[in-house]
Amino acid sequence: MAELDLKQPAAATRVNLAGMTRGELRAVLAETFGLDEKKARMRATQLWRWIYHYGVTDFAGMTDIAKDMRAALAENFEIRRLALVERQVSNDGTRKYLMALSPGVEIECVFIPDVGRAGALCVSSQVGCTLNCTFCHTGTQALVRNLTAAEIVGQVMAVKDDLGEWPSGGDDRRLSNIVFMGMGEPLYNLENVAKAIDVISDGDGISISRRRTTVSTSGVVPQMQALGEATSAMLAISLHATNDPLRDELVPINRKYPIAELLNACRNYPGVGNARRITFEYVMLKGVNDSDAEARELVRLLKGVPAKINLIPWNPWPGAPYECSSWERIEAFADIVNRAGYASPIRTPRGRDIAAACGQLKSDSVKKRASEARREAAGA
Ligand code: SAH
Ligand code: SF4
C-alpha cells in the first residue's frame, strides 16, 4: 500500500495519555505532580471526560482546567493518535484503515456500517497471528507482537476522529459496536484486550457497552472463562468444521483443544443464556465443509448451547488453497440451519473490493522489513 501520512504523530518525548485506563491516568498524574490520591482521582476524572468523551487532543481546549495547569499538562503529556497511514472507502461504505504503531509496524481495522444498531468497528489485537488457520490471510503473516491496550483503544479513537463522532454517546452514533475480529487472536492478548474494553465501555467516555462488544476466538479454551470474567463481552467462536479431523486441518489449534472441549467451555461461559448467545462463525469453503450433512451436524452439535450461527462466505486472498461455496450451496446450507430455528445467518461480505473483508487483513509489516533489509544490505 502507498504510504500517505495523513497525520504525523508528534515527537514521542512526552507521555501519551490516550488509551490509558483510569488507574494508569491517576498514577501518572499523581507521580508527575505529586498529588495525593483524592486530588489525582479528581484530576483523572476531569481529563477522562476531555480525552474519551470530547475527544480533544489539545490541552488548551480543556476549559475547566486552570491555565497554568493546562500548560503544565502540555509540558509533560500529549494526547496522540495512532498514525493513519492509509484509509480506503469501499463502494458499500466499509472503511479500511492502515495504522502504524511504530515505523513499519502496521495493523488494519475496518469500520462496517449497518451492523448491529449502527455500525461495527473490527479491531486488531495483534500484529499478525501465531496461529495458522489455513483459510485466513492474517495467519500467513509472520511478524507478531501483542498490541498494548492503548493501541487497541487507539484504533477506536482514530476512527471516531474520521467519522466525526465526538463527543461520544447519543443514539444516532454510527460507531455502536466493537468486534475483535481483525488481525490476531485476542485470547492470546487477554490482559490488554480486557483493559481496552474497560476503557471503551466506560460510560463517562467512549461508552460502547460490553454487550455491544464481541470477542472472537479460534478456540483458546483455557482463556475463555477468564475472558468472560474479566470483560463480560459477547463471545464468538470460529468453529468452521463439525468434526475434529477437518477442524484440526482448518483451525490447527483444534489439535490442542478439540470441539467437545470447546463446546464445553462455551456452555460454561460466564453470563451465557438465551439473552446472551454465543455466535458461531462458520466460513463456507467449497467442497470442504459445506454439505447438507455438515449443516445438519452443525445443528446437532450446537444443541443445548445458546447459539447464533453466522455463515461467512469465504473471502479470497492471493494464493489461498480454497474457493468460496456457491451462492446456491450457501443458501441450501442456511436453509437447514434456518429450519432448526436460527435466523438469517449469512454474513454479507463487506468491503471485498478493498480487501477489508474477514480474513483478508494482512499488513505489509513483514514485507516492508524485508525490503528495508535488502536496501540496507545494498548500502542504500
Ligand atoms: N483470531 C480470531 C479473531 C480474528 S479472525 C478468530 O479466529 O476468531 C475473525 C473471523 O474471520 C474468524 O471467524 C475467522 O475464522 C474469519 N476468517 C478468517 N479468514 C477468513 C476468510 N478468508 N474469509 C472469511 N472469513 C475469514
Ligand atoms: Fe489467527 Fe483468527 Fe486468522 Fe486463525 S482465523 S489465523 S486465529 S486471525
CSV table of C-alpha atoms and ligand atoms in Angstrom, one decimal:
chain,number,residue,atom,x,y,z
A,1,MET,CA,0.0,0.0,0.0
A,2,ALA,CA,1.1,3.5,-0.7
A,3,GLU,CA,2.4,5.4,2.3
A,4,LEU,CA,0.5,8.5,2.7
A,5,ASP,CA,0.9,10.3,6.0
A,6,LEU,CA,-2.5,11.8,6.8
A,7,LYS,CA,-1.5,12.5,10.3
A,8,GLN,CA,2.0,12.8,11.7
A,9,PRO,CA,2.5,11.6,15.2
A,10,ALA,CA,4.1,14.2,17.4
A,11,ALA,CA,7.6,13.6,18.7
A,12,ALA,CA,7.3,10.9,21.3
A,13,THR,CA,9.1,12.7,24.1
A,14,ARG,CA,6.1,13.4,26.3
A,15,VAL,CA,4.0,10.7,27.9
A,16,ASN,CA,0.9,9.8,25.8
A,17,LEU,CA,-2.3,9.8,27.8
A,18,ALA,CA,-4.5,8.5,25.0
A,19,GLY,CA,-5.6,4.9,25.7
A,20,MET,CA,-4.7,4.9,29.4
A,21,THR,CA,-7.0,3.3,31.9
A,22,ARG,CA,-8.4,5.3,34.8
A,23,GLY,CA,-5.9,3.7,37.1
A,24,GLU,CA,-3.0,4.5,34.8
A,25,LEU,CA,-4.1,8.1,34.4
A,26,ARG,CA,-4.4,8.5,38.1
A,27,ALA,CA,-1.0,7.1,38.7
A,28,VAL,CA,0.8,9.1,36.1
A,29,LEU,CA,-0.8,12.4,37.4
A,30,ALA,CA,0.0,11.6,41.0
A,31,GLU,CA,3.6,10.9,40.1
A,32,THR,CA,4.1,13.9,37.9
A,33,PHE,CA,2.5,16.5,40.0
A,34,GLY,CA,2.9,14.9,43.5
A,35,LEU,CA,-0.8,14.7,44.0
A,36,ASP,CA,-2.5,12.8,46.8
A,37,GLU,CA,-4.9,10.1,46.0
A,38,LYS,CA,-8.0,12.2,46.1
A,39,LYS,CA,-6.6,15.0,44.0
A,40,ALA,CA,-5.2,12.6,41.5
A,41,ARG,CA,-8.6,10.9,41.2
A,42,MET,CA,-10.4,14.3,40.6
A,43,ARG,CA,-7.9,15.4,38.0
A,44,ALA,CA,-8.1,12.0,36.3
A,45,THR,CA,-11.9,12.2,36.1
A,46,GLN,CA,-11.6,15.7,34.6
A,47,LEU,CA,-9.1,14.6,32.0
A,48,TRP,CA,-11.0,11.4,31.3
A,49,ARG,CA,-14.0,13.4,30.0
A,50,TRP,CA,-11.9,15.5,27.8
A,51,ILE,CA,-10.0,12.6,26.3
A,52,TYR,CA,-12.7,10.0,25.9
A,53,HIS,CA,-15.9,11.9,25.8
A,54,TYR,CA,-15.0,15.1,23.9
A,55,GLY,CA,-12.0,13.5,22.1
A,56,VAL,CA,-9.8,16.6,22.4
A,57,THR,CA,-6.1,16.2,21.6
A,58,ASP,CA,-5.0,19.6,22.8
A,59,PHE,CA,-4.8,20.5,26.5
A,60,ALA,CA,-5.6,24.1,25.6
A,61,GLY,CA,-9.2,23.1,24.9
A,62,MET,CA,-9.8,21.8,28.4
A,63,THR,CA,-11.7,24.9,29.5
A,64,ASP,CA,-12.5,23.8,33.1
A,65,ILE,CA,-8.8,23.4,34.0
A,66,ALA,CA,-6.8,26.4,35.2
A,67,LYS,CA,-4.5,27.9,32.5
A,68,ASP,CA,-1.2,27.2,34.3
A,69,MET,CA,-2.3,23.6,34.9
A,70,ARG,CA,-3.1,23.2,31.2
A,71,ALA,CA,0.4,24.4,30.4
A,72,ALA,CA,1.9,22.0,32.9
A,73,LEU,CA,0.0,19.2,31.4
A,74,ALA,CA,1.1,20.1,27.9
A,75,GLU,CA,4.7,20.2,29.0
A,76,ASN,CA,4.6,16.7,30.4
A,77,PHE,CA,2.0,14.9,28.3
A,78,GLU,CA,0.4,14.6,25.0
A,79,ILE,CA,-2.8,13.1,23.6
A,80,ARG,CA,-1.6,11.3,20.5
A,81,ARG,CA,-3.5,9.4,17.9
A,82,LEU,CA,-2.2,6.3,16.1
A,83,ALA,CA,-0.6,7.4,12.8
A,84,LEU,CA,-3.1,6.8,10.0
A,85,VAL,CA,-1.1,5.5,7.0
A,86,GLU,CA,-3.9,4.9,4.6
A,87,ARG,CA,-7.7,4.9,4.5
A,88,GLN,CA,-9.8,3.2,1.8
A,89,VAL,CA,-13.5,3.5,1.4
A,90,SER,CA,-15.3,0.7,-0.3
A,91,ASN,CA,-18.3,1.3,-2.5
A,92,ASP,CA,-20.5,-0.3,0.2
A,93,GLY,CA,-19.3,2.3,2.7
A,94,THR,CA,-16.9,0.0,4.5
A,95,ARG,CA,-13.8,1.8,5.6
A,96,LYS,CA,-10.4,0.1,6.0
A,97,TYR,CA,-7.7,1.8,7.9
A,98,LEU,CA,-4.0,1.0,7.9
A,99,MET,CA,-2.4,2.4,11.1
A,100,ALA,CA,1.2,2.5,12.1
A,101,LEU,CA,2.1,1.5,15.7
A,102,SER,CA,5.7,2.5,15.0
A,103,PRO,CA,7.6,2.9,11.7
A,104,GLY,CA,7.0,-0.3,9.7
A,105,VAL,CA,4.7,-2.0,12.3
A,106,GLU,CA,1.2,-1.7,10.9
A,107,ILE,CA,-2.2,-3.0,11.7
A,108,GLU,CA,-5.6,-2.8,10.0
A,109,CYS,CA,-9.0,-2.1,11.3
A,110,VAL,CA,-12.3,-1.9,9.4
A,111,PHE,CA,-15.4,0.1,10.0
A,112,ILE,CA,-18.6,-1.7,8.7
A,113,PRO,CA,-21.7,0.4,8.6
A,114,ASP,CA,-25.1,-1.1,9.3
A,115,VAL,CA,-24.1,-3.9,11.5
A,116,GLY,CA,-25.8,-4.0,14.9
A,117,ARG,CA,-27.6,-0.8,15.8
A,118,ALA,CA,-25.5,1.4,13.5
A,119,GLY,CA,-22.0,0.2,12.7
A,120,ALA,CA,-19.3,-2.1,13.9
A,121,LEU,CA,-15.6,-1.4,14.2
A,122,CYS,CA,-13.5,-4.5,13.7
A,123,VAL,CA,-10.3,-4.1,15.6
A,124,SER,CA,-7.0,-5.9,15.6
A,125,SER,CA,-5.5,-7.3,18.8
A,126,GLN,CA,-2.1,-8.5,17.5
A,127,VAL,CA,0.2,-7.6,14.6
A,128,GLY,CA,-0.2,-10.8,12.6
A,129,CYS,CA,-1.2,-14.1,14.3
A,130,THR,CA,0.7,-17.0,15.7
A,131,LEU,CA,-2.0,-19.4,14.6
A,132,ASN,CA,-2.2,-20.7,11.1
A,133,CYS,CA,-5.8,-21.3,10.1
A,134,THR,CA,-5.4,-22.4,6.5
A,135,PHE,CA,-8.1,-20.2,5.1
A,136,CYS,CA,-7.0,-17.0,6.8
A,137,HIS,CA,-4.7,-14.4,5.3
A,138,THR,CA,-3.7,-13.0,8.6
A,139,GLY,CA,-2.4,-16.4,9.6
A,140,THR,CA,0.3,-16.2,6.8
A,141,GLN,CA,1.8,-13.1,8.4
A,142,ALA,CA,4.8,-13.9,10.4
A,143,LEU,CA,5.6,-10.8,12.4
A,144,VAL,CA,3.7,-10.9,15.7
A,145,ARG,CA,3.5,-8.8,18.7
A,146,ASN,CA,0.7,-8.1,21.0
A,147,LEU,CA,-1.0,-4.7,20.8
A,148,THR,CA,-1.0,-2.7,24.0
A,149,ALA,CA,-4.4,-1.7,25.5
A,150,ALA,CA,-3.7,1.9,24.3
A,151,GLU,CA,-3.1,0.7,20.8
A,152,ILE,CA,-6.4,-1.2,20.8
A,153,VAL,CA,-8.3,1.9,22.2
A,154,GLY,CA,-6.2,4.0,19.7
A,155,GLN,CA,-7.9,2.3,16.8
A,156,VAL,CA,-11.3,3.3,18.1
A,157,MET,CA,-10.3,6.9,18.8
A,158,ALA,CA,-8.8,7.3,15.3
A,159,VAL,CA,-11.9,6.0,13.7
A,160,LYS,CA,-14.1,8.3,15.8
A,161,ASP,CA,-12.0,11.2,14.6
A,162,ASP,CA,-12.6,10.1,11.0
A,163,LEU,CA,-16.3,9.7,11.5
A,164,GLY,CA,-16.5,12.9,13.4
A,165,GLU,CA,-18.1,11.1,16.4
A,166,TRP,CA,-17.0,13.3,19.2
A,167,PRO,CA,-18.4,13.9,21.8
A,168,SER,CA,-19.2,10.3,22.5
A,169,GLY,CA,-22.7,8.9,23.1
A,170,GLY,CA,-26.0,9.7,21.5
A,171,ASP,CA,-28.5,7.4,19.9
A,172,ASP,CA,-27.6,8.4,16.3
A,173,ARG,CA,-23.9,7.4,16.5
A,174,ARG,CA,-22.5,5.4,13.7
A,175,LEU,CA,-19.9,3.5,15.7
A,176,SER,CA,-22.1,1.5,18.1
A,177,ASN,CA,-20.4,-1.9,18.2
A,178,ILE,CA,-16.9,-3.3,18.6
A,179,VAL,CA,-15.8,-6.7,17.3
A,180,PHE,CA,-12.4,-8.2,17.9
A,181,MET,CA,-12.3,-9.9,14.5
A,182,GLY,CA,-9.3,-8.1,13.0
A,183,MET,CA,-5.8,-9.3,13.0
A,184,GLY,CA,-4.7,-11.6,15.7
A,185,GLU,CA,-6.1,-14.0,18.4
A,186,PRO,CA,-7.5,-11.8,21.2
A,187,LEU,CA,-7.3,-14.5,23.8
A,188,TYR,CA,-3.5,-14.6,23.4
A,189,ASN,CA,-3.5,-11.0,24.5
A,190,LEU,CA,-6.3,-11.1,27.0
A,191,GLU,CA,-4.9,-8.7,29.6
A,192,ASN,CA,-4.6,-5.9,27.1
A,193,VAL,CA,-7.9,-6.7,25.4
A,194,ALA,CA,-9.6,-6.6,28.8
A,195,LYS,CA,-8.0,-3.3,29.7
A,196,ALA,CA,-9.0,-1.9,26.4
A,197,ILE,CA,-12.7,-3.0,26.9
A,198,ASP,CA,-12.6,-1.3,30.3
A,199,VAL,CA,-11.7,2.0,28.7
A,200,ILE,CA,-14.0,1.7,25.6
A,201,SER,CA,-17.1,0.7,27.7
A,202,ASP,CA,-16.7,3.4,30.4
A,203,GLY,CA,-19.9,5.3,30.5
A,204,ASP,CA,-18.1,8.7,31.0
A,205,GLY,CA,-16.2,8.2,27.9
A,206,ILE,CA,-16.5,6.3,24.6
A,207,SER,CA,-19.3,4.4,26.2
A,208,ILE,CA,-19.7,1.4,23.9
A,209,SER,CA,-21.1,-1.2,26.2
A,210,ARG,CA,-19.8,-4.6,26.9
A,211,ARG,CA,-22.9,-6.1,25.4
A,212,ARG,CA,-22.1,-4.4,22.1
A,213,THR,CA,-18.5,-5.7,22.2
A,214,THR,CA,-17.8,-9.1,20.8
A,215,VAL,CA,-14.5,-11.0,21.1
A,216,SER,CA,-13.9,-13.7,18.5
A,217,THR,CA,-11.6,-16.6,19.3
A,218,SER,CA,-10.4,-19.6,17.3
A,219,GLY,CA,-10.9,-21.6,20.5
A,220,VAL,CA,-8.3,-20.9,23.1
A,221,VAL,CA,-10.2,-22.9,25.7
A,222,PRO,CA,-8.2,-22.2,28.8
A,223,GLN,CA,-8.7,-18.4,28.4
A,224,MET,CA,-12.4,-18.4,27.8
A,225,GLN,CA,-13.6,-18.4,31.4
A,226,ALA,CA,-11.1,-15.6,32.2
A,227,LEU,CA,-12.4,-13.6,29.1
A,228,GLY,CA,-15.9,-13.7,30.4
A,229,GLU,CA,-15.0,-12.9,34.0
A,230,ALA,CA,-12.7,-10.0,33.0
A,231,THR,CA,-14.8,-8.4,30.3
A,232,SER,CA,-18.4,-9.6,30.2
A,233,ALA,CA,-18.0,-9.3,26.5
A,234,MET,CA,-20.1,-11.3,24.0
A,235,LEU,CA,-18.3,-14.3,22.7
A,236,ALA,CA,-17.9,-15.5,19.1
A,237,ILE,CA,-16.3,-18.9,18.2
A,238,SER,CA,-14.6,-19.6,14.9
A,239,LEU,CA,-15.9,-23.1,14.5
A,240,HIS,CA,-15.8,-23.7,10.7
A,241,ALA,CA,-16.0,-27.5,11.0
A,242,THR,CA,-18.2,-30.1,12.7
A,243,ASN,CA,-15.7,-32.9,13.2
A,244,ASP,CA,-12.2,-32.9,14.7
A,245,PRO,CA,-10.2,-34.2,11.7
A,246,LEU,CA,-11.4,-31.4,9.5
A,247,ARG,CA,-11.2,-28.8,12.2
A,248,ASP,CA,-7.6,-30.0,13.0
A,249,GLU,CA,-6.8,-29.1,9.4
A,250,LEU,CA,-8.6,-25.7,9.1
A,251,VAL,CA,-8.1,-24.4,12.6
A,252,PRO,CA,-5.0,-26.2,13.8
A,253,ILE,CA,-5.5,-25.1,17.5
A,254,ASN,CA,-8.2,-27.7,17.5
A,255,ARG,CA,-5.5,-30.3,17.9
A,256,LYS,CA,-4.9,-28.9,21.3
A,257,TYR,CA,-8.5,-28.1,22.2
A,258,PRO,CA,-10.9,-30.3,20.3
A,259,ILE,CA,-14.5,-29.5,19.6
A,260,ALA,CA,-16.0,-31.2,22.6
A,261,GLU,CA,-13.8,-29.3,25.0
A,262,LEU,CA,-14.5,-26.1,23.1
A,263,LEU,CA,-18.3,-26.5,23.3
A,264,ASN,CA,-18.0,-27.4,27.0
A,265,ALA,CA,-16.2,-24.1,27.6
A,266,CYS,CA,-19.0,-22.4,25.7
A,267,ARG,CA,-21.7,-23.9,27.9
A,268,ASN,CA,-19.8,-22.6,30.9
A,269,TYR,CA,-19.1,-19.1,29.5
A,270,PRO,CA,-19.9,-16.6,32.2
A,271,GLY,CA,-23.3,-15.0,31.6
A,272,VAL,CA,-24.3,-17.2,28.7
A,273,GLY,CA,-28.0,-17.7,28.2
A,274,ASN,CA,-30.8,-17.2,25.7
A,275,ALA,CA,-30.4,-13.4,26.1
A,276,ARG,CA,-26.7,-13.6,25.7
A,277,ARG,CA,-26.0,-16.2,23.0
A,278,ILE,CA,-22.6,-17.2,21.6
A,279,THR,CA,-22.0,-16.6,17.9
A,280,PHE,CA,-20.6,-19.5,16.0
A,281,GLU,CA,-18.8,-18.4,12.9
A,282,TYR,CA,-18.7,-20.9,10.0
A,283,VAL,CA,-16.8,-20.0,6.9
A,284,MET,CA,-18.2,-21.5,3.7
A,285,LEU,CA,-15.5,-23.4,1.8
A,286,LYS,CA,-16.4,-25.1,-1.5
A,287,GLY,CA,-16.4,-28.9,-1.2
A,288,VAL,CA,-14.6,-28.7,2.2
A,289,ASN,CA,-17.2,-28.1,4.9
A,290,ASP,CA,-20.4,-27.0,3.0
A,291,SER,CA,-22.5,-30.2,2.6
A,292,ASP,CA,-26.1,-30.7,3.8
A,293,ALA,CA,-24.9,-33.4,6.1
A,294,GLU,CA,-22.5,-30.9,7.7
A,295,ALA,CA,-25.3,-28.4,8.1
A,296,ARG,CA,-27.3,-31.0,10.0
A,297,GLU,CA,-24.3,-32.0,12.1
A,298,LEU,CA,-23.7,-28.3,13.0
A,299,VAL,CA,-27.3,-28.0,14.3
A,300,ARG,CA,-26.9,-31.3,16.2
A,301,LEU,CA,-23.6,-30.2,17.7
A,302,LEU,CA,-24.9,-26.9,19.0
A,303,LYS,CA,-28.0,-28.4,20.7
A,304,GLY,CA,-28.1,-27.1,24.3
A,305,VAL,CA,-25.7,-24.2,23.6
A,306,PRO,CA,-27.4,-20.8,23.5
A,307,ALA,CA,-26.1,-20.1,20.0
A,308,LYS,CA,-26.3,-17.8,17.0
A,309,ILE,CA,-24.9,-19.1,13.7
A,310,ASN,CA,-23.1,-16.8,11.3
A,311,LEU,CA,-22.3,-18.3,7.9
A,312,ILE,CA,-19.4,-16.4,6.4
A,313,PRO,CA,-18.9,-16.6,2.6
A,314,TRP,CA,-15.1,-17.2,2.4
A,315,ASN,CA,-13.2,-14.2,1.2
A,316,PRO,CA,-10.4,-15.0,-1.2
A,317,TRP,CA,-6.8,-13.8,-1.0
A,318,PRO,CA,-3.9,-14.4,-3.4
A,319,GLY,CA,-2.5,-17.9,-3.3
A,320,ALA,CA,-5.2,-19.3,-1.0
A,321,PRO,CA,-6.0,-23.0,-1.5
A,322,TYR,CA,-9.8,-22.6,-1.3
A,323,GLU,CA,-12.8,-21.4,-3.1
A,324,CYS,CA,-15.9,-19.9,-1.7
A,325,SER,CA,-19.0,-22.1,-1.8
A,326,SER,CA,-21.5,-21.2,-4.5
A,327,TRP,CA,-24.4,-19.0,-3.5
A,328,GLU,CA,-26.9,-21.9,-4.0
A,329,ARG,CA,-24.8,-24.1,-1.7
A,330,ILE,CA,-24.7,-21.4,1.0
A,331,GLU,CA,-28.4,-20.9,0.7
A,332,ALA,CA,-29.1,-24.6,0.9
A,333,PHE,CA,-26.8,-24.9,4.0
A,334,ALA,CA,-28.5,-21.8,5.5
A,335,ASP,CA,-32.0,-23.4,4.9
A,336,ILE,CA,-31.1,-26.3,7.1
A,337,VAL,CA,-29.8,-24.1,9.8
A,338,ASN,CA,-32.8,-21.8,9.5
A,339,ARG,CA,-35.2,-24.6,9.8
A,340,ALA,CA,-33.6,-25.6,13.0
A,341,GLY,CA,-34.6,-22.2,14.4
A,342,TYR,CA,-31.5,-20.0,13.7
A,343,ALA,CA,-32.5,-16.7,11.9
A,344,SER,CA,-30.8,-15.2,8.8
A,345,PRO,CA,-27.3,-16.5,9.4
A,346,ILE,CA,-25.5,-15.4,6.3
A,347,ARG,CA,-23.0,-12.6,6.7
A,348,THR,CA,-22.9,-10.5,3.7
A,349,PRO,CA,-19.3,-9.9,2.6
A,350,ARG,CA,-18.4,-6.3,3.1
A,351,GLY,CA,-15.6,-4.2,1.6
A,352,ARG,CA,-14.3,-7.1,-0.6
A,353,ASP,CA,-13.2,-4.5,-3.2
A,354,ILE,CA,-10.7,-3.1,-0.8
A,355,ALA,CA,-9.7,-6.4,0.8
A,356,ALA,CA,-11.3,-5.4,4.1
A,357,ALA,CA,-13.5,-8.5,4.5
A,358,CYS,CA,-12.9,-11.1,7.2
A,359,GLY,CA,-9.6,-12.8,6.9
A,360,GLN,CA,-8.3,-10.6,4.2
A,361,LEU,CA,-6.4,-8.4,6.6
A,362,LYS,CA,-2.7,-8.5,6.4
A,363,SER,CA,-0.4,-5.6,6.8
A,364,ASP,CA,2.8,-5.2,4.9
A,365,SER,CA,5.0,-5.1,8.1
A,366,VAL,CA,6.9,-8.1,7.2
A,367,LYS,CA,7.4,-7.3,3.6
A,368,LYS,CA,8.5,-3.8,4.4
A,369,ARG,CA,11.0,-5.1,6.8
A,370,ALA,CA,12.4,-7.5,4.2
A,371,SER,CA,12.7,-4.7,1.6
A,372,GLU,CA,14.3,-2.4,4.2
A,373,ALA,CA,16.8,-5.1,5.0
A,374,ARG,CA,17.6,-5.6,1.3
A,375,ARG,CA,18.1,-1.8,0.9
A,376,GLU,CA,20.3,-1.8,3.9
A,377,ALA,CA,22.3,-4.8,2.6
A,378,ALA,CA,22.7,-2.9,-0.7
A,379,GLY,CA,24.1,0.0,1.2
A,380,ALA,CA,21.3,2.4,0.2
B,1,SAH,N1,-8.4,-14.8,15.6
B,1,SAH,C1,-9.8,-14.7,15.9
B,1,SAH,C2,-10.3,-13.3,15.5
B,1,SAH,C3,-9.9,-12.8,14.2
B,1,SAH,S1,-10.4,-13.7,12.8
B,1,SAH,C4,-10.6,-15.8,15.4
B,1,SAH,O1,-10.0,-16.6,14.6
B,1,SAH,O2,-11.7,-15.9,15.7
B,1,SAH,C5,-12.1,-13.2,12.6
B,1,SAH,C6,-13.0,-14.1,11.8
B,1,SAH,O3,-12.7,-14.1,10.4
B,1,SAH,C7,-12.9,-15.6,12.2
B,1,SAH,O4,-14.1,-16.2,12.3
B,1,SAH,C8,-12.1,-16.1,11.1
B,1,SAH,O5,-12.2,-17.5,11.1
B,1,SAH,C9,-12.7,-15.5,9.9
B,1,SAH,N2,-11.9,-15.6,8.7
B,1,SAH,C10,-10.6,-15.7,8.6
B,1,SAH,N3,-10.2,-15.7,7.3
B,1,SAH,C11,-11.3,-15.6,6.6
B,1,SAH,C12,-11.6,-15.5,5.1
B,1,SAH,N4,-10.6,-15.6,4.2
B,1,SAH,N5,-12.9,-15.4,4.8
B,1,SAH,C13,-13.9,-15.3,5.7
B,1,SAH,N6,-13.7,-15.3,7.0
B,1,SAH,C14,-12.4,-15.5,7.4
B,2,SF4,FE1,-5.4,-16.2,13.6
B,2,SF4,FE2,-8.1,-16.0,13.6
B,2,SF4,FE3,-6.7,-15.9,11.3
B,2,SF4,FE4,-6.9,-18.2,12.7
B,2,SF4,S1,-8.6,-17.1,11.8
B,2,SF4,S2,-5.0,-17.4,11.7
B,2,SF4,S3,-6.8,-17.4,14.8
B,2,SF4,S4,-6.6,-14.4,12.9
